[in-house]
mmCIF file of C-alpha atoms in Angstrom:
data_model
loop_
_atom_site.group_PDB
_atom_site.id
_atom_site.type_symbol
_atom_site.label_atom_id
_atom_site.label_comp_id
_atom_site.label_asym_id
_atom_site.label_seq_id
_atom_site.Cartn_x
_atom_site.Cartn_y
_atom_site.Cartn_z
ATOM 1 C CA UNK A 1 67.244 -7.776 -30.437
ATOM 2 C CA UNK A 2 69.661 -4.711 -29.784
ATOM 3 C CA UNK A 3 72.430 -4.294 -27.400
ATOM 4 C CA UNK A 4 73.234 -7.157 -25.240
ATOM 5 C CA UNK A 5 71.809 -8.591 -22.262
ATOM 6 C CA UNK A 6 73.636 -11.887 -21.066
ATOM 7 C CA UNK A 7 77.501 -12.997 -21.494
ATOM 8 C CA UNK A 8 77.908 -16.561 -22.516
ATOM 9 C CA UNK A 9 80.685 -17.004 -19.574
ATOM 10 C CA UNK A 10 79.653 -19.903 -16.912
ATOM 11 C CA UNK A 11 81.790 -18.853 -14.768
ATOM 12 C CA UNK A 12 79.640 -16.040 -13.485
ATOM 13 C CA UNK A 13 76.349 -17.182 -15.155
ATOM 14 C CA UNK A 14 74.429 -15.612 -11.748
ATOM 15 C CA UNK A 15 76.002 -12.410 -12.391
ATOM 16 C CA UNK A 16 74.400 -11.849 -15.911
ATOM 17 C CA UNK A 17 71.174 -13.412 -14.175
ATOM 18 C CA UNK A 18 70.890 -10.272 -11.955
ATOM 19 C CA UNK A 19 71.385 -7.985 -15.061
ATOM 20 C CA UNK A 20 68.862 -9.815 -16.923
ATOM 21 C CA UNK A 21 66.449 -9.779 -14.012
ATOM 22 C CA UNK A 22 66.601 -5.892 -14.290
ATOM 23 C CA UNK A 23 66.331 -5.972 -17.992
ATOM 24 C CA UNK A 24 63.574 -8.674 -17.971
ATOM 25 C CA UNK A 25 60.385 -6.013 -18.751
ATOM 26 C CA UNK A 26 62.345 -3.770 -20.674
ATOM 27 C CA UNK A 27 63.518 -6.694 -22.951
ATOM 28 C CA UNK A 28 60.137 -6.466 -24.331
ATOM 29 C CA UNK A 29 60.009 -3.023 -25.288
ATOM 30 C CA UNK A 30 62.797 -3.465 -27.603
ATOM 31 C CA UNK A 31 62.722 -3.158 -31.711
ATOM 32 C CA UNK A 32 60.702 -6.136 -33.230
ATOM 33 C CA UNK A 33 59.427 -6.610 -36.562
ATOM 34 C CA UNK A 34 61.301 -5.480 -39.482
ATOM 35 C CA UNK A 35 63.707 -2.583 -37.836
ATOM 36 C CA UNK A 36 64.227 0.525 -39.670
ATOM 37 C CA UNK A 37 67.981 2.154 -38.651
ATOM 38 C CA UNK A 38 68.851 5.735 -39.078
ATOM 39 C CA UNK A 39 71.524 8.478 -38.290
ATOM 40 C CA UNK A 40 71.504 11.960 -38.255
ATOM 41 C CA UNK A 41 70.927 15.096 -35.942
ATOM 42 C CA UNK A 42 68.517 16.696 -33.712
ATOM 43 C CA UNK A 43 69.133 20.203 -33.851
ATOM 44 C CA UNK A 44 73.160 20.253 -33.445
ATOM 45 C CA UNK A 45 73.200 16.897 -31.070
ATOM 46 C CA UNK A 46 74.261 13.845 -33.510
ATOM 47 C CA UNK A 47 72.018 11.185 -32.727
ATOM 48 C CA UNK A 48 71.243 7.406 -33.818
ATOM 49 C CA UNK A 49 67.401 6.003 -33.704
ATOM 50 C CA UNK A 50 65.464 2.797 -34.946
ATOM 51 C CA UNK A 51 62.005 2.011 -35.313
ATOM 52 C CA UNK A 52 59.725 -0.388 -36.602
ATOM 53 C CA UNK A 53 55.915 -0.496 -37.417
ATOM 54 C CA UNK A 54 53.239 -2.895 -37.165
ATOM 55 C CA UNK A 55 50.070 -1.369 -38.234
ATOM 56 C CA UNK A 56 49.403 1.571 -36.694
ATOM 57 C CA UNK A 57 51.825 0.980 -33.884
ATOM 58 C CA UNK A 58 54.872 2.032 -33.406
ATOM 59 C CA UNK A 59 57.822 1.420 -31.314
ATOM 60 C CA UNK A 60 61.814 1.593 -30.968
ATOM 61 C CA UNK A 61 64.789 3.460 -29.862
ATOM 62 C CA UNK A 62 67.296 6.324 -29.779
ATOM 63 C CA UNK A 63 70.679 7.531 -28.645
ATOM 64 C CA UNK A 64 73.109 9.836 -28.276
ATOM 65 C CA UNK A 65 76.509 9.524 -30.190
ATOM 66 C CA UNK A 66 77.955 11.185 -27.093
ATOM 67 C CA UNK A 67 76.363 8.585 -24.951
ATOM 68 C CA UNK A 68 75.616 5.624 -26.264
ATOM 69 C CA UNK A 69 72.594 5.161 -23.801
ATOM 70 C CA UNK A 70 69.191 3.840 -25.026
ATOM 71 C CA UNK A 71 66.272 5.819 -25.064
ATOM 72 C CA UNK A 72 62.984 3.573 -25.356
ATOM 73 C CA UNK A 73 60.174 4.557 -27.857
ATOM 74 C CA UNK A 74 56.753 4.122 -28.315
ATOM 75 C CA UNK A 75 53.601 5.676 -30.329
ATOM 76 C CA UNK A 76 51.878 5.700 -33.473
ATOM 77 C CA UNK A 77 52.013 5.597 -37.478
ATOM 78 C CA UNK A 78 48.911 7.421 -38.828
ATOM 79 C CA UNK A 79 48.402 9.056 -42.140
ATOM 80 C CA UNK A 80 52.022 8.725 -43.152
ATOM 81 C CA UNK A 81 53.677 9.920 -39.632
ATOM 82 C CA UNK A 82 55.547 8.127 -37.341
ATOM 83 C CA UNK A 83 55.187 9.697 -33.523
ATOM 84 C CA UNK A 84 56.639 8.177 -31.026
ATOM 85 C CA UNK A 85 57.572 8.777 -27.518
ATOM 86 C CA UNK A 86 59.793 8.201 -24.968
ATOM 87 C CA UNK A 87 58.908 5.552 -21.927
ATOM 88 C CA UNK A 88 59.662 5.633 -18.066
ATOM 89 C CA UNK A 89 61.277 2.877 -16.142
ATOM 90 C CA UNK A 90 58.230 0.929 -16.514
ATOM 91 C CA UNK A 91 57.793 0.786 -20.496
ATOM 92 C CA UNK A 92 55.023 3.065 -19.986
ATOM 93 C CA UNK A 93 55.085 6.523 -21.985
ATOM 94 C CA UNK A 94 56.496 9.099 -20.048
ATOM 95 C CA UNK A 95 54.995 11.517 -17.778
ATOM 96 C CA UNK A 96 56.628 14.535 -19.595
ATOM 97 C CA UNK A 97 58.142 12.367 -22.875
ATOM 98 C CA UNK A 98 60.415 13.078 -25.507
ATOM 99 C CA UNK A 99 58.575 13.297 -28.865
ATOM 100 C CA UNK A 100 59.694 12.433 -32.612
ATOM 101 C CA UNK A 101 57.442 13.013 -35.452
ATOM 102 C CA UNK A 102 58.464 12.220 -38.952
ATOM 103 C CA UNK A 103 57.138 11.640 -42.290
ATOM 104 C CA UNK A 104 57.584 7.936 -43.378
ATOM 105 C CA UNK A 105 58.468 6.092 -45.238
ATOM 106 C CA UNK A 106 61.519 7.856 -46.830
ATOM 107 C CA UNK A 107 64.816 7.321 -47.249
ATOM 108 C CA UNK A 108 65.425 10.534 -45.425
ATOM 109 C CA UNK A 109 63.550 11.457 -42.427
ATOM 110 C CA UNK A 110 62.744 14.624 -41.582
ATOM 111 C CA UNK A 111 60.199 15.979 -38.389
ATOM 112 C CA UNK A 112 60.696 17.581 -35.065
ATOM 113 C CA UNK A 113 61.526 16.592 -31.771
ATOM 114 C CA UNK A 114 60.275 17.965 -28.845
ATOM 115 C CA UNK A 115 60.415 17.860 -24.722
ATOM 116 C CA UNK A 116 59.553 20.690 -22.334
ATOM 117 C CA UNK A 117 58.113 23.005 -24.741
ATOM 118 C CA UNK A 118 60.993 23.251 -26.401
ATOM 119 C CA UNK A 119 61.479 21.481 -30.077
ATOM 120 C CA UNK A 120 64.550 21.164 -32.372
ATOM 121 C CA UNK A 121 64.349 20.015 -36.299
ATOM 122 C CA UNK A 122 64.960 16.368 -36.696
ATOM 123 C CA UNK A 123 67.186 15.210 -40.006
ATOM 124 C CA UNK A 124 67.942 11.650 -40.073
ATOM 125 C CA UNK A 125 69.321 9.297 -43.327
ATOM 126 C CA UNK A 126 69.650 5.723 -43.386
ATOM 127 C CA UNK A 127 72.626 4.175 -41.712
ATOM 128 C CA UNK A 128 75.773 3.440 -43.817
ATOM 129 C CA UNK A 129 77.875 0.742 -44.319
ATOM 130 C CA UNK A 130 80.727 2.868 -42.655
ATOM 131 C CA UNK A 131 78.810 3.065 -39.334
ATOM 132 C CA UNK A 132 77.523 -0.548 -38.806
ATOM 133 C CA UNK A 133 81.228 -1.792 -40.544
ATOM 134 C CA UNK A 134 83.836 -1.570 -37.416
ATOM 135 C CA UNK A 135 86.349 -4.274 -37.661
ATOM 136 C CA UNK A 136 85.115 -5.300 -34.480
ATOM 137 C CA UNK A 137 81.743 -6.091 -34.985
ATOM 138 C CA UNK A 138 83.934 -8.848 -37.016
ATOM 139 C CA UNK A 139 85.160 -10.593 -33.770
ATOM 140 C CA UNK A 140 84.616 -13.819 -34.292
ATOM 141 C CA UNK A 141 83.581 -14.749 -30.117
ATOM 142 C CA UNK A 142 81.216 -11.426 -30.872
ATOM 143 C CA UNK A 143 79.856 -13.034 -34.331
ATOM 144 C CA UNK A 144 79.461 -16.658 -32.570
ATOM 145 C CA UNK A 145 77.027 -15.417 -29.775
ATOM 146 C CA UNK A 146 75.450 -13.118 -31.761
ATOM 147 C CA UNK A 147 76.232 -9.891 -29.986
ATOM 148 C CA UNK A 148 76.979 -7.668 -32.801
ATOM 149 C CA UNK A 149 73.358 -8.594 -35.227
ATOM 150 C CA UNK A 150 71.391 -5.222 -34.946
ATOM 151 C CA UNK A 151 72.753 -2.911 -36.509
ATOM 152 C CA UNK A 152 72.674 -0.096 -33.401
ATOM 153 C CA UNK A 153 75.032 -2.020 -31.819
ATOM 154 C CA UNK A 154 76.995 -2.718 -34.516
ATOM 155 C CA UNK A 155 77.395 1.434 -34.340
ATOM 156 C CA UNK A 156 78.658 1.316 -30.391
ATOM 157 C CA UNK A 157 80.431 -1.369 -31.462
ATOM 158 C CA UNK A 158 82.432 0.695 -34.019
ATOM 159 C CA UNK A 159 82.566 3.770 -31.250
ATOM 160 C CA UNK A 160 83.985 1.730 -28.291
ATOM 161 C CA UNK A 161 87.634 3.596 -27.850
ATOM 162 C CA UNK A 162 90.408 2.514 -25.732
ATOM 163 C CA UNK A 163 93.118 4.736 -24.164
ATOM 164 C CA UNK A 164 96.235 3.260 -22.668
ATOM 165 C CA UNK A 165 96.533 2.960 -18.711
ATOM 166 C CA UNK A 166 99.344 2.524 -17.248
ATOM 167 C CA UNK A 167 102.712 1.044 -18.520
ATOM 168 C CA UNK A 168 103.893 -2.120 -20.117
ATOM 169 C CA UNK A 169 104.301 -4.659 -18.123
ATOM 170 C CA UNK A 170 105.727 -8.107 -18.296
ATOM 171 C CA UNK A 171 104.087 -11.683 -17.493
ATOM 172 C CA UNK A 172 106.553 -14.492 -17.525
ATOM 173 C CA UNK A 173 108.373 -13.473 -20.517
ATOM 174 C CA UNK A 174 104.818 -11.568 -22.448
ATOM 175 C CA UNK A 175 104.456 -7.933 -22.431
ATOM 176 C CA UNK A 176 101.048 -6.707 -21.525
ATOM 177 C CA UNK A 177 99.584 -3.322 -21.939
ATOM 178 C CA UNK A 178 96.463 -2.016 -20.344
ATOM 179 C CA UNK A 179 93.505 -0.636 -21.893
ATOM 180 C CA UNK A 180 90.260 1.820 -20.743
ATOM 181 C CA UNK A 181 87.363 1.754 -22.693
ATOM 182 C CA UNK A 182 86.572 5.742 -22.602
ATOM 183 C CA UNK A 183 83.044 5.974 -22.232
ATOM 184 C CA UNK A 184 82.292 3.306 -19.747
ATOM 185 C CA UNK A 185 85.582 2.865 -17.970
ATOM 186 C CA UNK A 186 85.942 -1.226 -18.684
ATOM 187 C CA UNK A 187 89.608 -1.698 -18.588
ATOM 188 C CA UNK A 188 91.824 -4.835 -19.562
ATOM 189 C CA UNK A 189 94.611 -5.602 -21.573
ATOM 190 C CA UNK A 190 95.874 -6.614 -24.476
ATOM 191 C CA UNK A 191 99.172 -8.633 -25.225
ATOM 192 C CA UNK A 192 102.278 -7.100 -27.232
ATOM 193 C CA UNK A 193 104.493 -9.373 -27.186
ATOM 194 C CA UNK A 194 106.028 -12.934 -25.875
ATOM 195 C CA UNK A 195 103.503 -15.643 -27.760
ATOM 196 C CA UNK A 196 103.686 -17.184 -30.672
ATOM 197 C CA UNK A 197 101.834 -14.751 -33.517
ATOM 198 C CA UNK A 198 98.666 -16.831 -33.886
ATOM 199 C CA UNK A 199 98.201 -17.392 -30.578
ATOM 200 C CA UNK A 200 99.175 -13.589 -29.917
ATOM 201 C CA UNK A 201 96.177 -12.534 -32.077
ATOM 202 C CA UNK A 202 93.473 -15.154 -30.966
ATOM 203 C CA UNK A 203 94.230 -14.029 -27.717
ATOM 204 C CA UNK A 204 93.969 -10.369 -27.926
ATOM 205 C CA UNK A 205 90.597 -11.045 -30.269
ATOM 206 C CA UNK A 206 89.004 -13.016 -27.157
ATOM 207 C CA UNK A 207 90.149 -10.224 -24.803
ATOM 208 C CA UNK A 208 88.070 -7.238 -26.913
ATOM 209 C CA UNK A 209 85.551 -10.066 -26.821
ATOM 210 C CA UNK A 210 85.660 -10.001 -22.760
ATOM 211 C CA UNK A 211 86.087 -6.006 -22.924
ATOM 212 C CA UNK A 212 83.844 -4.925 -25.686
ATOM 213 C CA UNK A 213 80.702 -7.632 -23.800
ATOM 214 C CA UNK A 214 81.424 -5.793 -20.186
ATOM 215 C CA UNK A 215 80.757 -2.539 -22.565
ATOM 216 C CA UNK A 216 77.650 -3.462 -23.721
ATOM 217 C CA UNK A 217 75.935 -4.638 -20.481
ATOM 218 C CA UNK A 218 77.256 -1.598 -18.845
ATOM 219 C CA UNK A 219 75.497 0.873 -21.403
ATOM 220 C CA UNK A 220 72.442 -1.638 -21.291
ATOM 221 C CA UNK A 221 72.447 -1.342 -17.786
ATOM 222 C CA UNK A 222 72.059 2.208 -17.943
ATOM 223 C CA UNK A 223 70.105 2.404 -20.862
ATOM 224 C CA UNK A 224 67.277 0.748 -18.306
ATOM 225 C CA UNK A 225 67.776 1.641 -14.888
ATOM 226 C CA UNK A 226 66.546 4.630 -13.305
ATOM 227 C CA UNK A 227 69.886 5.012 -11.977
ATOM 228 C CA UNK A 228 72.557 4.996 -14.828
ATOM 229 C CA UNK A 229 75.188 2.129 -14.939
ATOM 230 C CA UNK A 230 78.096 1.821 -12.474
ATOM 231 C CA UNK A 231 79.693 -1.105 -13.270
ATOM 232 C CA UNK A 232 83.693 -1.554 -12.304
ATOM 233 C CA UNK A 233 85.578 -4.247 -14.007
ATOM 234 C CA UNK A 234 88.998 -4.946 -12.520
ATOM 235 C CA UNK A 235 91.277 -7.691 -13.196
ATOM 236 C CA UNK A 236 94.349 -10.013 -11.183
ATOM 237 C CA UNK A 237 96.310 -13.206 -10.241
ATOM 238 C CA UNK A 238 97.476 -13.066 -14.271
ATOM 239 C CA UNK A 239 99.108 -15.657 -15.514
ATOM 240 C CA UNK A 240 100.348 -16.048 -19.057
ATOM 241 C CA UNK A 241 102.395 -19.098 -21.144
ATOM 242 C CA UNK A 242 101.810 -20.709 -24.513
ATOM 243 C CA UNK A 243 99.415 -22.735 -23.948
ATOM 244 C CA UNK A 244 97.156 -20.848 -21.560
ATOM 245 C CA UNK A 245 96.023 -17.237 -20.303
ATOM 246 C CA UNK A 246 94.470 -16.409 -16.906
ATOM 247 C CA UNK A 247 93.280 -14.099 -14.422
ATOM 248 C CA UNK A 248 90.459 -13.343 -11.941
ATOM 249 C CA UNK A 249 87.681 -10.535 -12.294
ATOM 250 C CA UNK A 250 86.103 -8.353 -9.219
ATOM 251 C CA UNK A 251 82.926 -6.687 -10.325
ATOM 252 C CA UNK A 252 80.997 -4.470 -8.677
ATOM 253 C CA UNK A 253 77.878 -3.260 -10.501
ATOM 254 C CA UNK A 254 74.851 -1.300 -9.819
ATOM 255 C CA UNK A 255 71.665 -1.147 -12.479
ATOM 256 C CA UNK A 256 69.156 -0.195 -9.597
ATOM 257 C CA UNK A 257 67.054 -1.902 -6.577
ATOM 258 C CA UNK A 258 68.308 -2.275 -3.076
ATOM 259 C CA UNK A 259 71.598 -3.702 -3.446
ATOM 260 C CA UNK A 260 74.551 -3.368 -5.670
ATOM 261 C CA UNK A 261 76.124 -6.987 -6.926
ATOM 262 C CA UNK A 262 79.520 -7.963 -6.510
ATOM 263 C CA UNK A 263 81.404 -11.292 -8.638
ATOM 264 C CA UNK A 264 84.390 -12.680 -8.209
ATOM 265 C CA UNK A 265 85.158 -15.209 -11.018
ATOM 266 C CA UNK A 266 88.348 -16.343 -13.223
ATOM 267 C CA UNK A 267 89.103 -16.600 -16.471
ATOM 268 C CA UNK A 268 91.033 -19.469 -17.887
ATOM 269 C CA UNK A 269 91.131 -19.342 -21.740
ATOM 270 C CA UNK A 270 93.178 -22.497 -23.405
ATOM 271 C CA UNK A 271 95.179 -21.157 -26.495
ATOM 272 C CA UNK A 272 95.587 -24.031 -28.269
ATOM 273 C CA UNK A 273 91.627 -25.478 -28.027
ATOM 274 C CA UNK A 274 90.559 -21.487 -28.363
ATOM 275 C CA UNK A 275 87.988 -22.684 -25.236
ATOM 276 C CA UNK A 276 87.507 -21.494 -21.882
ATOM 277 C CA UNK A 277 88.230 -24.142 -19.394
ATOM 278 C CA UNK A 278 85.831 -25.914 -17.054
ATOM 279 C CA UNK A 279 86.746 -28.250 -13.838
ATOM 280 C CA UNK A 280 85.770 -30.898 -16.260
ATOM 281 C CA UNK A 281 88.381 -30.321 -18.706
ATOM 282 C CA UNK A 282 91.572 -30.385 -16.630
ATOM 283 C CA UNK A 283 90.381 -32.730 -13.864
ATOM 284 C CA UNK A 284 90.329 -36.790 -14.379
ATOM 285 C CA UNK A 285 87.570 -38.829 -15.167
ATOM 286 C CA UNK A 286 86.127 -39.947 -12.116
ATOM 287 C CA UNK A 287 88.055 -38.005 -9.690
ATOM 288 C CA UNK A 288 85.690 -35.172 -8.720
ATOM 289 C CA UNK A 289 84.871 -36.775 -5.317
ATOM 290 C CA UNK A 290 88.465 -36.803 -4.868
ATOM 291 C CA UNK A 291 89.263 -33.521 -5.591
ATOM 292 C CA UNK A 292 87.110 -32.276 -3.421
ATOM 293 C CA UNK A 293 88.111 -33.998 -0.734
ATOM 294 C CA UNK A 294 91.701 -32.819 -0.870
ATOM 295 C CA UNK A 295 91.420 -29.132 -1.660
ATOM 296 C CA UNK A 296 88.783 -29.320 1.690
ATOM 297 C CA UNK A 297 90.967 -30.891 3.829
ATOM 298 C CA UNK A 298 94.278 -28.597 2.777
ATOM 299 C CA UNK A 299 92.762 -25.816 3.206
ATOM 300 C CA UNK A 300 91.096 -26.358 6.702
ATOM 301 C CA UNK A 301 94.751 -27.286 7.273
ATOM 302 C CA UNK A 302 96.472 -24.132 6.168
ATOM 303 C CA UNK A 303 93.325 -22.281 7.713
ATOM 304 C CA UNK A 304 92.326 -23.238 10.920
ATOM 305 C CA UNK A 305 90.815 -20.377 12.165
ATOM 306 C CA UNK A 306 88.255 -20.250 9.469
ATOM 307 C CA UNK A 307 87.145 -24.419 9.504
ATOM 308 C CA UNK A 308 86.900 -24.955 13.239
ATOM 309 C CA UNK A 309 83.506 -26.228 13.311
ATOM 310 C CA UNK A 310 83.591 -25.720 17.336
ATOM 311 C CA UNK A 311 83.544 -21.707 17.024
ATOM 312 C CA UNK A 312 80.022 -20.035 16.630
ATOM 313 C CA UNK A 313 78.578 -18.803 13.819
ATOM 314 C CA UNK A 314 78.476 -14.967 14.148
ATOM 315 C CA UNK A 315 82.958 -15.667 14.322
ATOM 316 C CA UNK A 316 82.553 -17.511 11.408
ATOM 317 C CA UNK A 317 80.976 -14.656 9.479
ATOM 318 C CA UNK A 318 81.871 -16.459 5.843
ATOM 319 C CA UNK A 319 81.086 -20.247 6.760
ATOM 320 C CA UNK A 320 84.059 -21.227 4.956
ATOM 321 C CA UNK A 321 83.365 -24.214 7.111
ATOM 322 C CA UNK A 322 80.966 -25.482 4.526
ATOM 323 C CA UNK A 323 81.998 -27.872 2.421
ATOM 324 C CA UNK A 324 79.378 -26.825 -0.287
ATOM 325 C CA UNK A 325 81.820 -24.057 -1.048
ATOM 326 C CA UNK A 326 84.182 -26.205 -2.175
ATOM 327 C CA UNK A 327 83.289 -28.385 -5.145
ATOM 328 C CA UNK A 328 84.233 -28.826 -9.097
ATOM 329 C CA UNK A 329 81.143 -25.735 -9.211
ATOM 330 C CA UNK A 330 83.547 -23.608 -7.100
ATOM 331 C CA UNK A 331 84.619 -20.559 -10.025
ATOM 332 C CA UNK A 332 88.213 -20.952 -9.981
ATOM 333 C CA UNK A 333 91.562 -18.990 -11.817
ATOM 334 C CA UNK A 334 94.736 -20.907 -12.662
ATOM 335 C CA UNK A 335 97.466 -19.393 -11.262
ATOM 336 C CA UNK A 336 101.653 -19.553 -10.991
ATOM 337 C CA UNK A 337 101.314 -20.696 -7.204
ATOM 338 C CA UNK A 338 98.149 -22.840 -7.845
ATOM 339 C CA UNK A 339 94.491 -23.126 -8.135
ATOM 340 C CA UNK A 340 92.812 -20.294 -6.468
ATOM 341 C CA UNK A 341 89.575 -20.856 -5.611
ATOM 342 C CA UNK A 342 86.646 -18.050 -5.850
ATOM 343 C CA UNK A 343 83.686 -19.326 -4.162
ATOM 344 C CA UNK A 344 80.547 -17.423 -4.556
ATOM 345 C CA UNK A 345 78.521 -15.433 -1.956
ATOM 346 C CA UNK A 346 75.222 -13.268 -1.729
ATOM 347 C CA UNK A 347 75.805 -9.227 -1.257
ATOM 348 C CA UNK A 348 75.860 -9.306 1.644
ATOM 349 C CA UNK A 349 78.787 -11.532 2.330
ATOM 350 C CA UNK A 350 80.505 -9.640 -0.717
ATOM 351 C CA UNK A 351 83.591 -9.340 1.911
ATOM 352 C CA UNK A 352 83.514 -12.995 1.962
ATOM 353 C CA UNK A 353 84.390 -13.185 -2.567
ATOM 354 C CA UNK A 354 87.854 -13.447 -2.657
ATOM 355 C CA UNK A 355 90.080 -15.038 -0.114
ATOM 356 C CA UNK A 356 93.516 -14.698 -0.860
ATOM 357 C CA UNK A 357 94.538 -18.038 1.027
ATOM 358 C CA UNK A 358 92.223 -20.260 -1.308
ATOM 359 C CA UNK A 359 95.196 -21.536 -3.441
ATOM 360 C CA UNK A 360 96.332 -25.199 -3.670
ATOM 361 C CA UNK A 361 99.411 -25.694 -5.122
ATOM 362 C CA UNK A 362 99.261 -28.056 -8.133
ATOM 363 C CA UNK A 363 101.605 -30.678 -6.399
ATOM 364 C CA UNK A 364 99.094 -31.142 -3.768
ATOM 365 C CA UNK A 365 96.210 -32.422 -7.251
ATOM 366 C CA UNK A 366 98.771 -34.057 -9.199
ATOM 367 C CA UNK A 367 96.977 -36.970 -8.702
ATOM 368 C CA UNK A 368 93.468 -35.844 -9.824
ATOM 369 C CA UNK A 369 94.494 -33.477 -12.724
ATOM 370 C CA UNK A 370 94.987 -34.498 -16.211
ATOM 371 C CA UNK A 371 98.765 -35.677 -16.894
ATOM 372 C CA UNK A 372 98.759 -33.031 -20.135
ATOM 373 C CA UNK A 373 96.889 -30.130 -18.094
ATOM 374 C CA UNK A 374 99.355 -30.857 -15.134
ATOM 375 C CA UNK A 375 102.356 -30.263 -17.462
ATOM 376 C CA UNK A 376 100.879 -27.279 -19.132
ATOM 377 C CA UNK A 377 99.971 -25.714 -15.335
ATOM 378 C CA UNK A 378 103.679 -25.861 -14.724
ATOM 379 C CA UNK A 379 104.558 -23.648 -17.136
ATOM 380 C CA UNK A 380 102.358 -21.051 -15.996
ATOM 381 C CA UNK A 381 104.713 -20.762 -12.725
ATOM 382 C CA UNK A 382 106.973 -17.494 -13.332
#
């Protein structure tokens, strides 16, 4: 299957759940069957298409080069031609489609293209082993969820471009340097300097990982919505030592339907294990309950306002005051001051996300956390 549909991140599993809900039909209109990849031009655009046929049917899918956005495909292959046509929303041919015809097979393709009344020559040749061969589609977090398999994506793979935005900055003793994708405006960082060289490189490769994924979904997101892809990516609370590397996302993303989404979830990437860490891997066997218990009850201490179970609802507008906010589930970001906590809320709480008071300083879980975490949380403190 092309492009990419879900991110492997638990953290913000629901997220990729509401992407995949609008992707859930069109999923099904993609390639199958022995795919057949090609490059070339229509007219004077530069374009990249792939099709495959089962019988008399045909089906696939096109872009740009200047776009990168999927255009769906369906039709025929009769008496040596391939026609196919473009789909609606729906996965139903268009009312006014978009339509290839070729001669096939060959190893070059040539046929028309037409739309409105208007039609441009088509000349397409098989992909090359310079388009689909980006150093990235190498990555081994791409290569191990198997993000970068068809070979269209390998080829928006190899034409994701960063620009630089903003300065160097420093991150208890690393330099940091900030990144925008072009096209889709996905920005992180990447790490110049201040960790040890291996560690320096794994981490950078699992931060294209993190950027070139957030690329994909955003062009499949527009590639099947009627309304484009808006999807902002922004990143904070980073902290940086040799052992670990962390910070907390806001997203706000739009593929269509009523409601945009919004996600608030942290990142907390161990160098050493090459993992991302869950509340079972720093916290003690047993001591869940525990936990619980004590980030609750300091934080209804430092927050009064928002715990008093004596004022009404509609002051309450979050319902902090529920204790099913607050458990081992509870996304979370490691931080220099603490744990910060990033509970999760529908859309239309999406003011409720991120509280900046939901941070418990490690002192205060000494007892719960693991003796070698707690050690390696200290050093994280700038």
């Amino acid at each position: 299957m092309p492009g990419l549909t879900t991110l492997s991140l638990k953290s913000h599993f629901k997220r990729k759940l509401l992407l995949c809900f609008c992707f859930l039909f069109l999923s099904s209109v993609r390639v199958c069957g022995q795919a057949h990849s090609y490059s070339g031009m229509i007219g004077k655009y530069p374009i990249y298409l792939q099709f495959s046929v089962s019988g008399s049917h045909a089906e696939g899918y096109y872009f740009y080069k200047n776009k990168l956005v999927d255009i769906s495909l369906t039709g025929s292959y009769k008496a040596g031609v391939v026609t196919l046509n473009s789909r609606d929303f729906y996965g139903e041919i268009a009312e006014n489609p978009e339509i290839f015809k070729f001669k096939w097979p060959n190893q070059a393709l040539e046929g028309t293209w037409s739309h409105n009344g208007k039609s441009l020559p088509v000349k397409l040749a098989a992909l090359t082993t310079k388009e689909t061969g980006s150093p990235k589609c190498s990555n081994p977090y791409l290569v191990k969820e198997g993000h970068a398999d068809n070979d269209l994506t390998k080829v928006k793979i190899g034409l994701f471009k960063l620009k630089q935005d903003g300065p160097v900055r420093t991150v208890n003793q690393v330099k940091i340097r900030p990144f925008t994708e072009v096209l889709t405006g996905i920005s992180l960082f990447r790490i110049d300097s201040g960790l040890v060289a291996e560690k320096q490189k794994d981490a950078n490769l699992y931060l294209e990982y993190l950027q070139l994924t957030e690329f994909l979904t955003s062009l499949e997101c527009a590639s099947y919505s009627n309304y484009g892809s808006d999807l902002n990516y922004s990143f904070s609370n980073l902290a940086i030592s040799n052992d670990l590397l962390c910070f907390s996302v806001f997203e706000v993303f739009y593929c269509g339907g009523a409601h945009p989404g919004e996600s608030s979830y942290g990142i907390n990437y161990h160098l050493n294990t090459h993992q991302k860490i869950e509340s079972e891997d720093y916290l003690l066997p047993g001591k869940e309950a525990e936990f619980e218990e004590r980030i609750y009850k300091y934080l209804s201490k430092e927050n009064p306002g928002e715990f008093d179970e004596d004022t009404p609802d509609d002051v309450l507008e979050c319902g902090y005051n529920d204790q099913e906010l607050w458990t081992t589930d509870c996304n979370f970001v490691f931080t220099s001051e603490g744990i910060r906590l990033l509970p999760l809320f529908p859309h239309y709480k999406a003011p409720c996300l991120d509280p900046e008071w939901a941070v418990i300083p490690y002192s205060e879980l000494k007892s719960v956390i693991k003796p070698e975490y707690y050690s390696k949380l200290m050093k994280l403190k700038q």
